[in-house]
Tab-separated table of N, CA and C in Angstrom:
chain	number	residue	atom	x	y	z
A	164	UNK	N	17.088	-54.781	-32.245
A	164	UNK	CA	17.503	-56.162	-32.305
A	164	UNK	C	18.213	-56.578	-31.017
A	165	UNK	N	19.028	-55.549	-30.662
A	165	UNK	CA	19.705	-56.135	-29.495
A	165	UNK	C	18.578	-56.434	-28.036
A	166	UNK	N	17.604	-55.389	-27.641
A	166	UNK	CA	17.041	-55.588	-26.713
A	166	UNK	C	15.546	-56.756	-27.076
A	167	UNK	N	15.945	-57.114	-27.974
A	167	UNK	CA	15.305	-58.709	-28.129
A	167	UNK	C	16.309	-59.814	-27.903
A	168	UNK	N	17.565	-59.605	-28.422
A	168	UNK	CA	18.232	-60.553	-27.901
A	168	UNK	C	18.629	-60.497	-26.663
A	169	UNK	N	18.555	-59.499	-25.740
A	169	UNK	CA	18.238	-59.414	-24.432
A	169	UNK	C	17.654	-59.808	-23.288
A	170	UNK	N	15.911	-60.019	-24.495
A	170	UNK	CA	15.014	-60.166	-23.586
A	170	UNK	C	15.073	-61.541	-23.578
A	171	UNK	N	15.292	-62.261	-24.560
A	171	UNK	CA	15.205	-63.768	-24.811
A	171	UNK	C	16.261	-64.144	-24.102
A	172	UNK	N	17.368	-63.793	-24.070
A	172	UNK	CA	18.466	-64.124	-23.091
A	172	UNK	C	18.276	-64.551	-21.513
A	173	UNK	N	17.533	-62.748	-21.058
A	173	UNK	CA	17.101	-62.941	-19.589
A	173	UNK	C	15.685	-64.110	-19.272
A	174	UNK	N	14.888	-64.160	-20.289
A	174	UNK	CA	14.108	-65.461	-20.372
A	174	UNK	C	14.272	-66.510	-19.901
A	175	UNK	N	15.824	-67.030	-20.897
A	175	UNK	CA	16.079	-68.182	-20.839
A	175	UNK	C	16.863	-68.401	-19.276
A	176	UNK	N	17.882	-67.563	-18.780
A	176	UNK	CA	18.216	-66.999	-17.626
A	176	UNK	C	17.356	-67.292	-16.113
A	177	UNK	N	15.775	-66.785	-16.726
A	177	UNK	CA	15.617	-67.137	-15.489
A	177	UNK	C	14.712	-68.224	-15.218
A	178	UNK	N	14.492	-69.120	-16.320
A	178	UNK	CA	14.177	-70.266	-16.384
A	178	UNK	C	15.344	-71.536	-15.960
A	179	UNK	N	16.349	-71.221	-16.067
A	179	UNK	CA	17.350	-72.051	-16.171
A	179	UNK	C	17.701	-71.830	-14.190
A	180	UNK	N	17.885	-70.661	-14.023
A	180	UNK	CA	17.786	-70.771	-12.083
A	180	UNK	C	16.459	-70.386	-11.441
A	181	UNK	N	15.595	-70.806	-12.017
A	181	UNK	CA	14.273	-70.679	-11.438
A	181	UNK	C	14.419	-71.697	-10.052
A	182	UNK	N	13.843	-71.146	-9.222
A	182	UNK	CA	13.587	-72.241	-8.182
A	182	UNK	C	12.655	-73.343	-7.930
A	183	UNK	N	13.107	-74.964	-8.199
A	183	UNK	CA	12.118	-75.781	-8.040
A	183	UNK	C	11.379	-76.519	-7.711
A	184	UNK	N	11.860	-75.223	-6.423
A	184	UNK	CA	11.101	-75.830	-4.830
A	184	UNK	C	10.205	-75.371	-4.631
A	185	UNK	N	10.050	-73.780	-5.301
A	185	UNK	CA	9.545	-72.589	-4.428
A	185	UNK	C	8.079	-73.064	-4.887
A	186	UNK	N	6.966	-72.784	-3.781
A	186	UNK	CA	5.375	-73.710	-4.079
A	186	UNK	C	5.382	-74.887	-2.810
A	187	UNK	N	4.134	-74.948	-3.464
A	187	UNK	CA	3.418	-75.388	-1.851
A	187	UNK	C	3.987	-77.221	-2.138
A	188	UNK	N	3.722	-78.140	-1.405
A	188	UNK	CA	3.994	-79.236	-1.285
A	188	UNK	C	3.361	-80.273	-0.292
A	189	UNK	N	2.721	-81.185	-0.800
A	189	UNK	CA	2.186	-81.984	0.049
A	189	UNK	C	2.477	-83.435	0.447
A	190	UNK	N	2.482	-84.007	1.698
A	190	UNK	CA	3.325	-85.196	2.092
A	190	UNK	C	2.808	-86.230	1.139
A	191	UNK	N	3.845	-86.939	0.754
A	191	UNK	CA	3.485	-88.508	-0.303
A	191	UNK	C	4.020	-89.412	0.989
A	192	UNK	N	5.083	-89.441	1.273
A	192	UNK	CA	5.728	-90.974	2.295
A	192	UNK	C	6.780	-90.658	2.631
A	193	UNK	N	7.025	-91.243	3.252
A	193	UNK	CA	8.724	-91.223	4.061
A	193	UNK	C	8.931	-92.443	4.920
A	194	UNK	N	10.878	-92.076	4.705
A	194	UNK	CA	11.280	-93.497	6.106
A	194	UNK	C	12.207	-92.837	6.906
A	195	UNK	N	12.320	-93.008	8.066
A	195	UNK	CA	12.855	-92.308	8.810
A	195	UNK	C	13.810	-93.427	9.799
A	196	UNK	N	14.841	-92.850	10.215
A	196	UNK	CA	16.132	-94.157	10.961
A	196	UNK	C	15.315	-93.705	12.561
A	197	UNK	N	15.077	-95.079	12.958
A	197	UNK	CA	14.895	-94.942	14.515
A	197	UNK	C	15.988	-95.386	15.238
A	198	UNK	N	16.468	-95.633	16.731
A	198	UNK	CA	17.284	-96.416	17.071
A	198	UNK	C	16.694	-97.843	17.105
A	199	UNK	N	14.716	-98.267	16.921
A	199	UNK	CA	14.822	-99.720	17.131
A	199	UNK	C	15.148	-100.017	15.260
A	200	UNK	N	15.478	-99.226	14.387
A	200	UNK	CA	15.484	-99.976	12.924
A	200	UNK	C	14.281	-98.381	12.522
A	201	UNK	N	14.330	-98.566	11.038
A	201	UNK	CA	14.108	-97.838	10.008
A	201	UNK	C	12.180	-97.872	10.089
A	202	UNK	N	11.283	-97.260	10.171
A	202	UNK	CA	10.370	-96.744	10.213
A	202	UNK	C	9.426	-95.814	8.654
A	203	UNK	N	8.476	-96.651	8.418
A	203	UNK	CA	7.919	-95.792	7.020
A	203	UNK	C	6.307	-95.467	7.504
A	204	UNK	N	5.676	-94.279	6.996
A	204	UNK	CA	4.621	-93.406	6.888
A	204	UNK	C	4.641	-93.008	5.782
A	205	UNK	N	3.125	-93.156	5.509
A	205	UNK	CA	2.906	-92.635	4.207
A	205	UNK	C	1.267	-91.897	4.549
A	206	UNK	N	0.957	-90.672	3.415
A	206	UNK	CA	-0.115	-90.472	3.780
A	206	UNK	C	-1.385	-91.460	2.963
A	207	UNK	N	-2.455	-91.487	3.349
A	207	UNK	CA	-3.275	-90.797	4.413
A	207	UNK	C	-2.963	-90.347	5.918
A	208	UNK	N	-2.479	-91.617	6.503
A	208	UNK	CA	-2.171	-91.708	7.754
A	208	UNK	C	-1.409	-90.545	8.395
A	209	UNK	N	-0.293	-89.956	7.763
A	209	UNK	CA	0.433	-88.820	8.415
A	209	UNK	C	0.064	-87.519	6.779
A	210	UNK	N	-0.303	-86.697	7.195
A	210	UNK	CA	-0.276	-85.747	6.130
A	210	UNK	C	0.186	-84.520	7.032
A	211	UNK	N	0.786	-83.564	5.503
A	211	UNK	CA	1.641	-82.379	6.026
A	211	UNK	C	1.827	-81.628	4.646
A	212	UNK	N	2.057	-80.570	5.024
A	212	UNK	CA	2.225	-79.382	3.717
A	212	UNK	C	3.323	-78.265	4.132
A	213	UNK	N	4.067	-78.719	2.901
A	213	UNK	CA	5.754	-77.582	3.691
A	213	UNK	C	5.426	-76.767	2.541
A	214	UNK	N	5.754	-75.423	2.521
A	214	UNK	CA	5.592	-74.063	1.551
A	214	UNK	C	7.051	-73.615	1.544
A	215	UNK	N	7.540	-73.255	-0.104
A	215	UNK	CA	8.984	-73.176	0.430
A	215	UNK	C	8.734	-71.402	-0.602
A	216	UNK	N	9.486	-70.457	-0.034
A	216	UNK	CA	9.346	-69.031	-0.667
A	216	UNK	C	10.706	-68.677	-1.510
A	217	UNK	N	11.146	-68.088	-1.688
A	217	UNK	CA	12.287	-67.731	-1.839
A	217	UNK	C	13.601	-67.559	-0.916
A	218	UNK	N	13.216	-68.058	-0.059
A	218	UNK	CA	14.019	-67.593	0.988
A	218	UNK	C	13.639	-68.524	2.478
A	219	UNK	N	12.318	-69.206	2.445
A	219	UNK	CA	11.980	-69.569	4.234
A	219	UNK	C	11.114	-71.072	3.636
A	220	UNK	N	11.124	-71.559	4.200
A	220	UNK	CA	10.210	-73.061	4.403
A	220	UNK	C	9.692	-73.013	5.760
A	221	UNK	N	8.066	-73.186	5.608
A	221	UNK	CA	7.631	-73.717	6.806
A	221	UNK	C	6.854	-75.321	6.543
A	222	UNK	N	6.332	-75.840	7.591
A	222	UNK	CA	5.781	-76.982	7.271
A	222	UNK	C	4.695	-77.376	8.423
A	223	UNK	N	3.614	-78.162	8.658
A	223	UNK	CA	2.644	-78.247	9.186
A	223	UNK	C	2.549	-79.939	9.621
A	224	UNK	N	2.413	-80.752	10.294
A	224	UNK	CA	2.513	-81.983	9.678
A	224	UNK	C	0.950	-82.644	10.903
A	225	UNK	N	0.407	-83.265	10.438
A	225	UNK	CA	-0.800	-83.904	11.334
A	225	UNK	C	-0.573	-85.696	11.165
A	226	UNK	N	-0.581	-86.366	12.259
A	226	UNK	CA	-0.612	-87.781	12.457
A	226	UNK	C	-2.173	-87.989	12.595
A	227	UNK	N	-2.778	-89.143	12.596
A	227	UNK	CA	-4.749	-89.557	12.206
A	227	UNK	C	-4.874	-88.168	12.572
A	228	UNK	N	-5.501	-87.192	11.678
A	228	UNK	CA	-5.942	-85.929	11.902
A	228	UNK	C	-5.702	-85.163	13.233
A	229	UNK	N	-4.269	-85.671	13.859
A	229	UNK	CA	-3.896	-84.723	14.668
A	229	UNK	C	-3.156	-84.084	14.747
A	230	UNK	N	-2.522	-82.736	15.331
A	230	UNK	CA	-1.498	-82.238	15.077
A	230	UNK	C	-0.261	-82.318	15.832
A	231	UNK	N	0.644	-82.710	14.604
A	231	UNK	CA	2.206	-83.133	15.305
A	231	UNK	C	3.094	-82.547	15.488
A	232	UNK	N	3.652	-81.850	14.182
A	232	UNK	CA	4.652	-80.650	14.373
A	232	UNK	C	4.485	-79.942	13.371
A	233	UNK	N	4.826	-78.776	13.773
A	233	UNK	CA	4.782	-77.813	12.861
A	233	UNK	C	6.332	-77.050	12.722
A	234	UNK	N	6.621	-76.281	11.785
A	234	UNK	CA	8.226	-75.449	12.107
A	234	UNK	C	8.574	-74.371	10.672
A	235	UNK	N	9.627	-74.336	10.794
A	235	UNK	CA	10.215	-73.659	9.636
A	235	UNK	C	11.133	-72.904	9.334
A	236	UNK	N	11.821	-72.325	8.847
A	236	UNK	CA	12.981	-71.086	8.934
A	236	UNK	C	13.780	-71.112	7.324
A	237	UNK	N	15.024	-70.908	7.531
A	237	UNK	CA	15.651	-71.061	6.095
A	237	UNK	C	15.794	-71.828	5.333
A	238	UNK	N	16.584	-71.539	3.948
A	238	UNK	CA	17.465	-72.363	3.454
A	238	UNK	C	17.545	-71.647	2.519
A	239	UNK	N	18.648	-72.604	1.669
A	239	UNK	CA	19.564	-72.534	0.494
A	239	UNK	C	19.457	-73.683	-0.074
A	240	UNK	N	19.950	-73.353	-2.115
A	240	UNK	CA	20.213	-74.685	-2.173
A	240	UNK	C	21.684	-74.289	-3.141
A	241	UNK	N	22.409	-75.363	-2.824
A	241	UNK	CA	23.551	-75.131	-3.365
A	241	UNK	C	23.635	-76.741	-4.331
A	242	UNK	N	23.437	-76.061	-5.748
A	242	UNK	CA	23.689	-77.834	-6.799
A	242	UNK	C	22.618	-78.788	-6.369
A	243	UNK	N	22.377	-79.741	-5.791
A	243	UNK	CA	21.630	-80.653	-5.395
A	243	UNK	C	21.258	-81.178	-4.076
A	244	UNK	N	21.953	-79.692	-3.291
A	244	UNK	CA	21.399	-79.976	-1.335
A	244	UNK	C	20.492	-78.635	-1.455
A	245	UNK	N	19.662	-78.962	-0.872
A	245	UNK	CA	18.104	-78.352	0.106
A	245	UNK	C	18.905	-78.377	1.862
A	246	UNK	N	19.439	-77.076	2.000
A	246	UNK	CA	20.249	-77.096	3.100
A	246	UNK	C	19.353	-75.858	4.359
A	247	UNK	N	18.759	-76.616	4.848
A	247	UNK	CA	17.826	-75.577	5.817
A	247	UNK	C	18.073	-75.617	6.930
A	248	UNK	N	17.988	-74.462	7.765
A	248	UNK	CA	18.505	-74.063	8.794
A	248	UNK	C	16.673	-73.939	9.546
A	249	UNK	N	16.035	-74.540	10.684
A	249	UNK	CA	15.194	-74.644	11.420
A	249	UNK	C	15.849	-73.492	12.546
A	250	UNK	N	14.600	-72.394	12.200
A	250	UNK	CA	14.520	-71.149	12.867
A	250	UNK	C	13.280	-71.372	14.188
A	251	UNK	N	12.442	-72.212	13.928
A	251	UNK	CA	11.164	-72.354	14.501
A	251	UNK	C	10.139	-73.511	15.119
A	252	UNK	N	9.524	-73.925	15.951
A	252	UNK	CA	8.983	-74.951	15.762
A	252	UNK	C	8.788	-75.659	17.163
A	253	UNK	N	8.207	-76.692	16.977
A	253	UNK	CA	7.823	-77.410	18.056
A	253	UNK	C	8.907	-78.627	19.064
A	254	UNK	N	9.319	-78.587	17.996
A	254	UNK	CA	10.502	-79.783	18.397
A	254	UNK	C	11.464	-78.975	19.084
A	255	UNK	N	12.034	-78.588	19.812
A	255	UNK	CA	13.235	-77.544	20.473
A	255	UNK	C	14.005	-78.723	19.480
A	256	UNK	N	14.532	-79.638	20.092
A	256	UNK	CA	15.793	-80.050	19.295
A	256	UNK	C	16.507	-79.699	18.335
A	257	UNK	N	15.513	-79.389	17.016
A	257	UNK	CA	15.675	-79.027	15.881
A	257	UNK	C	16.326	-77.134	15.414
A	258	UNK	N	15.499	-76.710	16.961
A	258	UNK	CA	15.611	-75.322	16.488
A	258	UNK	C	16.909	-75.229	16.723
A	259	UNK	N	17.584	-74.372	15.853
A	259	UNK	CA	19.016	-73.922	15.489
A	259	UNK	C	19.594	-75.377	14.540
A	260	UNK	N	19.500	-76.243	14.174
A	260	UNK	CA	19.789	-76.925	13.205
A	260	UNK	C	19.961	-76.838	12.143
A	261	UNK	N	21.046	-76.945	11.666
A	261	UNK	CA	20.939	-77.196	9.775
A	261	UNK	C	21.341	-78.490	9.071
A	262	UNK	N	20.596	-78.720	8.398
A	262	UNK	CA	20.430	-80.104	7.643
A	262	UNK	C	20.449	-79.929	6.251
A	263	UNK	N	21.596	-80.740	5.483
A	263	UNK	CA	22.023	-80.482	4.398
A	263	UNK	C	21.358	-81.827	3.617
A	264	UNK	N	19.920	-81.897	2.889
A	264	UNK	CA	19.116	-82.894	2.105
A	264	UNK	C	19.182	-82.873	0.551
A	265	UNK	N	19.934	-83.968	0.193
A	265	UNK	CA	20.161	-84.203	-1.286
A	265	UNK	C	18.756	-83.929	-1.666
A	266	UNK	N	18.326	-83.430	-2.860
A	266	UNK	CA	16.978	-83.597	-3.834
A	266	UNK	C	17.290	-83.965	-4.854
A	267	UNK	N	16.061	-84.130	-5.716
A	267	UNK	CA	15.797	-84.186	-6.863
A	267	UNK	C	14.347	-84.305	-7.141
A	268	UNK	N	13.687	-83.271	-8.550
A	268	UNK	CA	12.476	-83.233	-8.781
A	268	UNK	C	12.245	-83.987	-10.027
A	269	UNK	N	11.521	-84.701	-10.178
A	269	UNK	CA	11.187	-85.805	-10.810
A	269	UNK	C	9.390	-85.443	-11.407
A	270	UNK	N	8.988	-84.699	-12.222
A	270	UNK	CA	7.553	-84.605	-12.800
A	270	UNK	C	7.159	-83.517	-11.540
A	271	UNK	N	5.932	-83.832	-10.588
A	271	UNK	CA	5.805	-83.050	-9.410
A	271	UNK	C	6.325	-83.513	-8.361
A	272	UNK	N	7.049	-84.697	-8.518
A	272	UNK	CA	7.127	-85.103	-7.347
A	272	UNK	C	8.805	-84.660	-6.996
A	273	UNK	N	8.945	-84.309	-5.379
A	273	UNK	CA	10.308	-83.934	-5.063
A	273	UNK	C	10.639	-85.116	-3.767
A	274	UNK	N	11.766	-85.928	-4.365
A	274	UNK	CA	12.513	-86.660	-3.059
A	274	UNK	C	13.844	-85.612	-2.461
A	275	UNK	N	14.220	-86.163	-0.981
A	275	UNK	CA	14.782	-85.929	-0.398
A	275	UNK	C	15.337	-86.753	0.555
A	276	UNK	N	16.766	-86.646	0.127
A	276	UNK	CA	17.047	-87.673	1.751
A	276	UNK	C	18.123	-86.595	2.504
A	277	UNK	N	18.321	-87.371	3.559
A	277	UNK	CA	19.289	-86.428	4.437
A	277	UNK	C	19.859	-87.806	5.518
A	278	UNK	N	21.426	-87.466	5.329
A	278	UNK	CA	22.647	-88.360	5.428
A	278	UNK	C	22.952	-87.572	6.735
A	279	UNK	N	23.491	-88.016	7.709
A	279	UNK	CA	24.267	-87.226	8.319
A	279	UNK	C	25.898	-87.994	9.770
A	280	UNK	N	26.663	-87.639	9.199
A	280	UNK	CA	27.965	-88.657	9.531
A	280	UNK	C	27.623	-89.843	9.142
A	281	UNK	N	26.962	-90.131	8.046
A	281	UNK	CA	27.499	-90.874	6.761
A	281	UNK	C	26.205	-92.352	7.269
A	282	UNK	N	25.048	-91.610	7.645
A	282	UNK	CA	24.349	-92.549	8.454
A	282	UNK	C	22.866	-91.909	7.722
A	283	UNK	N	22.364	-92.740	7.740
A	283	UNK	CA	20.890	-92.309	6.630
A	283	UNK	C	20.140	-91.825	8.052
A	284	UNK	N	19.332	-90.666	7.767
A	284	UNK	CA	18.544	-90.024	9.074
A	284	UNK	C	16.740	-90.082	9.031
A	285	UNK	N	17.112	-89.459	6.820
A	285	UNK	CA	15.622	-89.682	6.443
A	285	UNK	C	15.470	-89.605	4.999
A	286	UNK	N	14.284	-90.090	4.079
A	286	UNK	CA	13.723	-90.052	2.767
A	286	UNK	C	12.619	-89.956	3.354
A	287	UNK	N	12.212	-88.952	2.470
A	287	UNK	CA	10.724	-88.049	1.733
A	287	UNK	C	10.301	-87.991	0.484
A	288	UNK	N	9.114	-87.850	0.159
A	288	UNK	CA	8.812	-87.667	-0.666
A	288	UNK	C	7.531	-86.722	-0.745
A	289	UNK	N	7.650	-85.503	-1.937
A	289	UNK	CA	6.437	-84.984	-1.969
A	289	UNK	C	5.938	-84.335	-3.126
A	290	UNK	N	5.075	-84.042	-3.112
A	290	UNK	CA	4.052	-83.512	-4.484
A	290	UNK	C	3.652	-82.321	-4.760
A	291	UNK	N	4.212	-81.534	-6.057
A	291	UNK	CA	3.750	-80.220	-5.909
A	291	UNK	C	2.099	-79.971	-5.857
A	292	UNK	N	2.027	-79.243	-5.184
A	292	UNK	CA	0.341	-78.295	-5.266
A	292	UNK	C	0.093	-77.720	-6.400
A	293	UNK	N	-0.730	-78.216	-7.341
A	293	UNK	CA	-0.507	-77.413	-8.721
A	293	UNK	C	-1.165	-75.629	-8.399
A	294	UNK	N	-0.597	-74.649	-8.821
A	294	UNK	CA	-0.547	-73.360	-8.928
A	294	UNK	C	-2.202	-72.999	-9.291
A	295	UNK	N	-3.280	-72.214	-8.657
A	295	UNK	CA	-4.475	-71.829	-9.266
A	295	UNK	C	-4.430	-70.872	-10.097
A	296	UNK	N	-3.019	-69.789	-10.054
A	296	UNK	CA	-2.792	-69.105	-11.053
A	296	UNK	C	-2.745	-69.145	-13.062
């Protein structure tokens, strides 16, 4: 009896901190702060696919079927920030950065924005890849 109430325990356990990022993801839209004013893309036009593991996010991104940036490296999430640290990538700027992005997953879809000194930087939005498993 006990190692059923065990097993149902660790069940529920690891459903409850499952990660519900981890899976592939594909670009829906975004707005991004420029210095001339605020800027939106949505796909078709820009498409991209970020893969997040247990541990690393990378991401791929193509403007009219070309390629724009690509990157990736850590993160964490602590409560409701997606806090990634850019190990990699095309942009130098970025590399060594960490960016702390509120989420929330909503059906498949995951938003994200990211604030930074209290100044909106960016919103995303994206769609899980359903699993062939």
């Amino acid at each position: 009896m006990k190692s059923i109430i065990f097993f149902i325990l660790s069940a529920i356990s690891l459903a409850v901190f499952a990660n519900p990022l981890k899976g592939t993801w594909k670009y829906v839209s975004g707005e991004y702060a420029t210095p001339n004013g605020n800027v939106k893309a949505e796909a078709p036009a820009v498409t991209s696919t970020k893969i997040i593991s247990d541990t690393h996010f990378s991401y791929i991104t193509l403007h009219s079927n070309k390629f724009a940036y690509a990157g990736g490296g850590t993160y964490v999430i602590e409560g409701n920030k997606f806090i990634e640290t850019v190990k990699y990538g095309n942009l130098e700027d970025y590399i060594g950065r960490t960016m702390a992005f509120t989420f929330k997953i909503e059906g498949d879809l995951w938003y994200h924005t990211l604030y930074e000194n209290g100044k909106f930087v960016e919103r995303e939005i994206w769609k899980k890849v359903p699993s062939k498993l």
